[in-house]
Short mmCIF file of C-alpha atoms and ligand atoms in Angstrom, two decimals:
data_model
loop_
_atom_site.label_atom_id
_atom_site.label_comp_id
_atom_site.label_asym_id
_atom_site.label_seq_id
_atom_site.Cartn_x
_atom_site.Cartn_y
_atom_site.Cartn_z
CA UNK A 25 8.57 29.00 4.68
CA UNK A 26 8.08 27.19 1.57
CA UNK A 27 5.01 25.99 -0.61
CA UNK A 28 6.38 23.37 -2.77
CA UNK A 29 5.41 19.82 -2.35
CA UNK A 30 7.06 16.87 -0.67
CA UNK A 31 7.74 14.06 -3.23
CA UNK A 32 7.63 10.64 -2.15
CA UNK A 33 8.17 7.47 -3.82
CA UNK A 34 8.01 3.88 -3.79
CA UNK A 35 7.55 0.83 -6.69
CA UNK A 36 4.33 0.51 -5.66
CA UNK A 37 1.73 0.98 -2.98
CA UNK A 38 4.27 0.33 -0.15
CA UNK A 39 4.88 3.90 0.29
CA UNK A 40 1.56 4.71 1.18
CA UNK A 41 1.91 3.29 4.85
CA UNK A 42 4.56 6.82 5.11
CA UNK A 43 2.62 8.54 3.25
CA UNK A 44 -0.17 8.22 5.74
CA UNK A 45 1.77 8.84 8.47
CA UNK A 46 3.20 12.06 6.96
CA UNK A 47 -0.27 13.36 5.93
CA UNK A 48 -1.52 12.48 9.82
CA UNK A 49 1.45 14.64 11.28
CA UNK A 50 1.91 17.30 8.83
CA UNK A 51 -1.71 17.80 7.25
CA UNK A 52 -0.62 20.87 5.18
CA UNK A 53 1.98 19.84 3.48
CA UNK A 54 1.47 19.37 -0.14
CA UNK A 55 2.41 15.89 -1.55
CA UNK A 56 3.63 14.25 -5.25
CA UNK A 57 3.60 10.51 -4.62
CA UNK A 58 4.69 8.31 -7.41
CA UNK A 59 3.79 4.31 -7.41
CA UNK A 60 6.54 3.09 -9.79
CA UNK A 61 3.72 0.11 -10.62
CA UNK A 62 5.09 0.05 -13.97
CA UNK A 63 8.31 -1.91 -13.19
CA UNK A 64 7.62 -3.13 -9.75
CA UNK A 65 8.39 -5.14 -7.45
CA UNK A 66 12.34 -3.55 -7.05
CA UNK A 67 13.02 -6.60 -4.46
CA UNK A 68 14.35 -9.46 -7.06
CA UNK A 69 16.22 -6.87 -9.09
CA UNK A 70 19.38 -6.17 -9.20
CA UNK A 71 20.73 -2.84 -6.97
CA UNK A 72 22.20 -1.17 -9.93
CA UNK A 73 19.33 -1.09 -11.84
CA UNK A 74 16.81 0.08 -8.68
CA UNK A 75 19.49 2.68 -8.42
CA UNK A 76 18.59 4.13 -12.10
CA UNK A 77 14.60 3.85 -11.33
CA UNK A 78 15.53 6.13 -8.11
CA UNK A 79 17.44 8.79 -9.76
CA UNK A 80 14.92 9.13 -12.61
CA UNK A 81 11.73 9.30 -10.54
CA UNK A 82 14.35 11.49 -8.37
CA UNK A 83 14.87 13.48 -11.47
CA UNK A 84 11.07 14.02 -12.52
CA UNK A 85 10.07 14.87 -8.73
CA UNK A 86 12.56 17.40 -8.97
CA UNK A 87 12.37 18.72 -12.30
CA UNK A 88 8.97 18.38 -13.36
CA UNK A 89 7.46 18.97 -9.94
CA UNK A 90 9.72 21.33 -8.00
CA UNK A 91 9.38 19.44 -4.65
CA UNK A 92 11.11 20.64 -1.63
CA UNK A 93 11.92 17.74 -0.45
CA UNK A 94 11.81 13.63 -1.43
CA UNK A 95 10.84 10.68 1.08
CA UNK A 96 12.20 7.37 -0.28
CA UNK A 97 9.31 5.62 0.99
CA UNK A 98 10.90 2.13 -0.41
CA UNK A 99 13.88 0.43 1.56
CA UNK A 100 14.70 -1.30 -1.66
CA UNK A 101 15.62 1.86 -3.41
CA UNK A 102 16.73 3.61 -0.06
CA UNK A 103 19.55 1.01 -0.03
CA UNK A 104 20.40 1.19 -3.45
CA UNK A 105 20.39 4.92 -3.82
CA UNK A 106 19.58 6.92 -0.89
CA UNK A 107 23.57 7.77 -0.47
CA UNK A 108 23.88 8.30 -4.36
CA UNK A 109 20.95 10.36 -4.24
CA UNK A 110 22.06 12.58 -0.86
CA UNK A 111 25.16 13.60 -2.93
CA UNK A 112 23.70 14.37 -6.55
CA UNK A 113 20.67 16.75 -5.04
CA UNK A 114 20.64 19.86 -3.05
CA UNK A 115 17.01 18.80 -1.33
CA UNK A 116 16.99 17.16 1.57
CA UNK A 117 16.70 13.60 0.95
CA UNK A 118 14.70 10.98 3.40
CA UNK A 119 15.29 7.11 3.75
CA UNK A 120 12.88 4.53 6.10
CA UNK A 121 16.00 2.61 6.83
CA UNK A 122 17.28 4.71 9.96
CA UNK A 123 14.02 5.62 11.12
CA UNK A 124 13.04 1.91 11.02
CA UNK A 125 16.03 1.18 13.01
CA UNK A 126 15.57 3.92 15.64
CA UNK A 127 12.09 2.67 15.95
CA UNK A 128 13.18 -1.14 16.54
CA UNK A 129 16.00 -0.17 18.79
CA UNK A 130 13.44 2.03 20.75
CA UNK A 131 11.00 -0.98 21.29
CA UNK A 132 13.01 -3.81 21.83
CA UNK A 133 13.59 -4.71 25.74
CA UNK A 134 15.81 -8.14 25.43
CA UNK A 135 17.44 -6.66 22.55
CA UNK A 136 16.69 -9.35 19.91
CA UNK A 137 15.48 -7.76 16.73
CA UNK A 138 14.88 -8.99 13.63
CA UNK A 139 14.08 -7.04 10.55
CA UNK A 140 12.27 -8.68 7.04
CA UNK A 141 12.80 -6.95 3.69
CA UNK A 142 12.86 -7.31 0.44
CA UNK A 143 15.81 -9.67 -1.09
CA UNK A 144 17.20 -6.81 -2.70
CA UNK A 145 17.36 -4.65 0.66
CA UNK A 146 18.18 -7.66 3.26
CA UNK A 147 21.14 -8.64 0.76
CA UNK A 148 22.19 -4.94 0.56
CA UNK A 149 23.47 -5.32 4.33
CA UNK A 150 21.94 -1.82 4.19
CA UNK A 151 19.95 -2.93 8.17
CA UNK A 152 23.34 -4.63 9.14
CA UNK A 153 25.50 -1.47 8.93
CA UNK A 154 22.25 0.73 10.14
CA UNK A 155 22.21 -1.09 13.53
CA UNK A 156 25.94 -1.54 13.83
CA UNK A 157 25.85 2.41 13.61
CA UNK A 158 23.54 2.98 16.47
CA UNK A 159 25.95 1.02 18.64
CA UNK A 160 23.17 -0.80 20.48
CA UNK A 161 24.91 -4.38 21.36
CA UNK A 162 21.85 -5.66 19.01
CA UNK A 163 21.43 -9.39 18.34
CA UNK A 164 19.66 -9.04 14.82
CA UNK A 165 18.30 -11.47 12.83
CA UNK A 166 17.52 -10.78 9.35
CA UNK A 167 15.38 -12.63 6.70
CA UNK A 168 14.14 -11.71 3.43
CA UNK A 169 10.40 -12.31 2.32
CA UNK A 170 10.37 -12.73 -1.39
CA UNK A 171 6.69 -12.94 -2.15
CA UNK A 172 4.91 -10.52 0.50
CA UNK A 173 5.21 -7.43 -2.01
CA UNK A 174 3.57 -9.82 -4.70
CA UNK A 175 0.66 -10.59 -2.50
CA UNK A 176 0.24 -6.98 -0.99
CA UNK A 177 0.25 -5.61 -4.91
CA UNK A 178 -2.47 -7.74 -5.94
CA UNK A 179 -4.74 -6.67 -3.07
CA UNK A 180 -4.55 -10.07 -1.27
CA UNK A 181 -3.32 -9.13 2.93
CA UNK A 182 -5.10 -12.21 4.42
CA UNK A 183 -5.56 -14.79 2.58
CA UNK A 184 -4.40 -18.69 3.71
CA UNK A 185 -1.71 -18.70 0.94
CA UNK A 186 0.17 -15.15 2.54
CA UNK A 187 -0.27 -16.81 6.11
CA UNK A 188 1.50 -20.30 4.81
CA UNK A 189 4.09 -18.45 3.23
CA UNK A 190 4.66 -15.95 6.44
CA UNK A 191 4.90 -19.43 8.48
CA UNK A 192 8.11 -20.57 6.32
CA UNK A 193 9.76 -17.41 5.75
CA UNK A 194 9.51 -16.06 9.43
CA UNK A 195 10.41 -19.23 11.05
CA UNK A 196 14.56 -18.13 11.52
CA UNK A 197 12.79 -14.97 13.32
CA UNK A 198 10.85 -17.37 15.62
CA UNK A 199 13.15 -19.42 16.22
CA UNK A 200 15.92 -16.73 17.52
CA UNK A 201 13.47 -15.59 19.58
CA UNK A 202 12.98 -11.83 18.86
CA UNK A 203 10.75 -9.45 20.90
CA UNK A 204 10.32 -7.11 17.84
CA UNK A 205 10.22 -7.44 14.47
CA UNK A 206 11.17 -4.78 12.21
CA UNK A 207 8.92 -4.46 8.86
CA UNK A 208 11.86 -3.19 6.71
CA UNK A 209 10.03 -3.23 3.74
CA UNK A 210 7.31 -0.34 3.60
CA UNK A 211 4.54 -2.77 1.45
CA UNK A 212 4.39 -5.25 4.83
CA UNK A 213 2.41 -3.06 7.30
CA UNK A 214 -0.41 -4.05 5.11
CA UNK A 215 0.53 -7.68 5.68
CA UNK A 216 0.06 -6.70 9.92
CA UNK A 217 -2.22 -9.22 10.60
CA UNK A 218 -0.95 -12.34 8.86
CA UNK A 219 2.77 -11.12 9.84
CA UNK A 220 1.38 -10.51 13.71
CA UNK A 221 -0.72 -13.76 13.82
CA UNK A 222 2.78 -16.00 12.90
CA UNK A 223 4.75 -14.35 14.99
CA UNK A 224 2.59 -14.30 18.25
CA UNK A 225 1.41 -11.62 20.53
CA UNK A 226 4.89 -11.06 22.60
CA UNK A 227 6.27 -9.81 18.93
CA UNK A 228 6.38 -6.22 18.70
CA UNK A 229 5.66 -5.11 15.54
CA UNK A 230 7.63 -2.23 14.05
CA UNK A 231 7.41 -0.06 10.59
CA UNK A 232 9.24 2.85 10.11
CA UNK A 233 6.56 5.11 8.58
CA UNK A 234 6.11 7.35 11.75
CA UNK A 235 9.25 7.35 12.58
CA UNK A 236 9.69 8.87 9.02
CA UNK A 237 7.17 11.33 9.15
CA UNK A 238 8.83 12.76 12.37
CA UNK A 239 12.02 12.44 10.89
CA UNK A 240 10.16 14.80 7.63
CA UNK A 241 8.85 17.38 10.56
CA UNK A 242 12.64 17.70 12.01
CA UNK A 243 13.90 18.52 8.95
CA UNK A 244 11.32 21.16 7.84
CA UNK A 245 11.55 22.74 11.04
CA UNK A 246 15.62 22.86 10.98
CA UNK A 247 15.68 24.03 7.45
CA UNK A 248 12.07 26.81 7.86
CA UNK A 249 11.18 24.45 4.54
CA UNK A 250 7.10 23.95 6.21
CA UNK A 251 4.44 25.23 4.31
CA UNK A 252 3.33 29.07 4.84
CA UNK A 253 -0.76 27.98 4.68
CA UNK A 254 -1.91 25.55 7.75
CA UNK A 255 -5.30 24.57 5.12
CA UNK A 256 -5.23 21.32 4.02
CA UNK A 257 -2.66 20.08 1.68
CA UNK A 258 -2.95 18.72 -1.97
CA UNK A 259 -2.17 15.57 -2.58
CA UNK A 260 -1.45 14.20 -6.52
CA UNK A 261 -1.33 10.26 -7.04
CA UNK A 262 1.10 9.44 -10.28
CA UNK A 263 2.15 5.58 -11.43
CA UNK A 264 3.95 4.20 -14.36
CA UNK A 265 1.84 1.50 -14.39
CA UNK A 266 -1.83 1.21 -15.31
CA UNK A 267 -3.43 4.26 -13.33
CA UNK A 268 -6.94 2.68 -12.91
CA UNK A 269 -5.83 -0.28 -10.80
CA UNK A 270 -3.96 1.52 -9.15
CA UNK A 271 -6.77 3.78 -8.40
CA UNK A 272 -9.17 0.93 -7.34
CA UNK A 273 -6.31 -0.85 -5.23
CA UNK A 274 -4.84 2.30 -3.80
CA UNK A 275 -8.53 3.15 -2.42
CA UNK A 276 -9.12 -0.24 -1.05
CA UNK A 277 -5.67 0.02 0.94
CA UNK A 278 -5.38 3.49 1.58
CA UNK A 279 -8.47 5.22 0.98
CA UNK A 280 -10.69 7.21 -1.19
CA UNK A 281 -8.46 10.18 -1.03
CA UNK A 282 -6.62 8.38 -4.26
CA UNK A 283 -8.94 10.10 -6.78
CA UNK A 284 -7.10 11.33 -9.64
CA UNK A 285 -4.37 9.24 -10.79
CA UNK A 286 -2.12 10.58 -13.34
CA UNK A 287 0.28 8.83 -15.50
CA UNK A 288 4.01 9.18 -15.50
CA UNK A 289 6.16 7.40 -18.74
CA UNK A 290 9.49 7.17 -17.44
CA UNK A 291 12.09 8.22 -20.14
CA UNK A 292 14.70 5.56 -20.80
N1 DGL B 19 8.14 -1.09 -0.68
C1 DGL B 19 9.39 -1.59 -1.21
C2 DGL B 19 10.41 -1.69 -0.10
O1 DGL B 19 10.23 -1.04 0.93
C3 DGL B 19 9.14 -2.86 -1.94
C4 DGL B 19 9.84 -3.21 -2.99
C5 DGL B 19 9.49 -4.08 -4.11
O2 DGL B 19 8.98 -3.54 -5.07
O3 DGL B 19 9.89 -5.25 -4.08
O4 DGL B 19 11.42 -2.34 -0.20
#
């Protein structure tokens, strides 16, 4: 058994959709999320340089926090680094990309998926190779939503200009005729309603953050890592952005849990 914390990460609030689905299935774990708010959104930038944001907030989680383990709650950075990352520390290290795609591939009956991400992720081919892996016979369509992270960050999930912009960029998805649509970026579960309206009601919608959290159980149960106490577990908020929006955001999307939000200054 083991008492550290579980550090998860993400540029910004994104990672909160898995880290409510890891604090609904494993309520005592202890948990160090940081919101890299600071120098978000990771999607337009290039892969090298989300790769150095990963392996310092890597670095701090490990260093300055002692976590057992670390969820790369962001596909962006999970494509960038998540290999990189796997080989440079002993913890076990978690991406959303496979457990996305075992989701999708679970759901889908006609075998048409499609999967929307950020432009850094969808031009990663990071969800191409995932699927070819699973050996599926998958028809997958992928697109990549510049914009949706913008809109989620600034608190705005259903307004008219999100819904206009789902209608362009999920048109390809439409039109190919998917039966589920896999939300490969971990900010658009809070765009579920606009993204669900556009796409129609036969569209299953899929996001990897249970699928993550299940993967997070596995793995503590293989390796005896799960926490000794079943009370409830602590849970610290940290951004390297401005710490009182993303208090007042963080509450609005996730909840009032997100008290206490402390301030990290990566070193560069
Ligand atoms: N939540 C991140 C992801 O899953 C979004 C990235 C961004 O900052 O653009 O890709």
């Amino acid at each position: 058994m083991d008492d550290r914390p579980i550090g998860v990460f993400d540029s910004g609030f994104g990672g909160l959709t898995v880290a409510r689905a890891m604090i609904d299935l494993l309520p005592a774990e202890d948990i160090v999320y940081v919101a890299d708010t600071g120098r978000y959104p990771y999607g337009p930038r290039l892969l090298d340089e989300v790769r150095d944001f990963a392996r310092q907030i890597t670095a701090s989680l490990v260093a300055s926090h002692d976590v057992k383990m670390v969820v790369v709650a962001c596909n962006t950075a999970a494509a960038a680094a998540l290999d990189l990352l796997r080989f440079e520390y002993e913890v076990p290290l978690v991406g959303v990309i496979d457990p996305g795609v075992r989701a999708a591939i679970k759901a889908t009956t006609t075998r048409r998926i499609g999967v929307i991400g950020t432009v850094g992720t969808i031009a990663s081919g990071a969800y191409q190779r995932a699927v070819a892996a699973q050996r599926a016979h998958i028809h997958l369509t992928c697109a990549a939503c510049p914009g949706f992270v913008e809109f989620v960050e600034r608190g705005e999930t259903r307004s008219d200009q999100v819904h206009v912009l789902a209608e362009r960029l999920l048109a390809p998805l439409r039109q190919d005729r998917v039966d589920t649509l896999l939300l490969g970026c971990t900010h658009y579960p809070f765009l579920a309603r606009t993204i669900g309206d556009v796409m129609g009601r036969d569209v299953v919608l899929v996001s990897s953050a249970d699928e993550t959290a299940f993967e997070v159980r596995a793995i503590l149960a293989d390796t005896g890592l799960g926490r000794r106490s079943a009370g409830k577990g602590v849970h610290r908020w940290i951004s390297s952005g401005d710490t009182a929006s993303f208090r007042e955001l963080g509450r609005r999307l996730f909840g009032p849990e997100i008290d206490d939000v402390e301030q990290w200054v990566p070193s560069h």
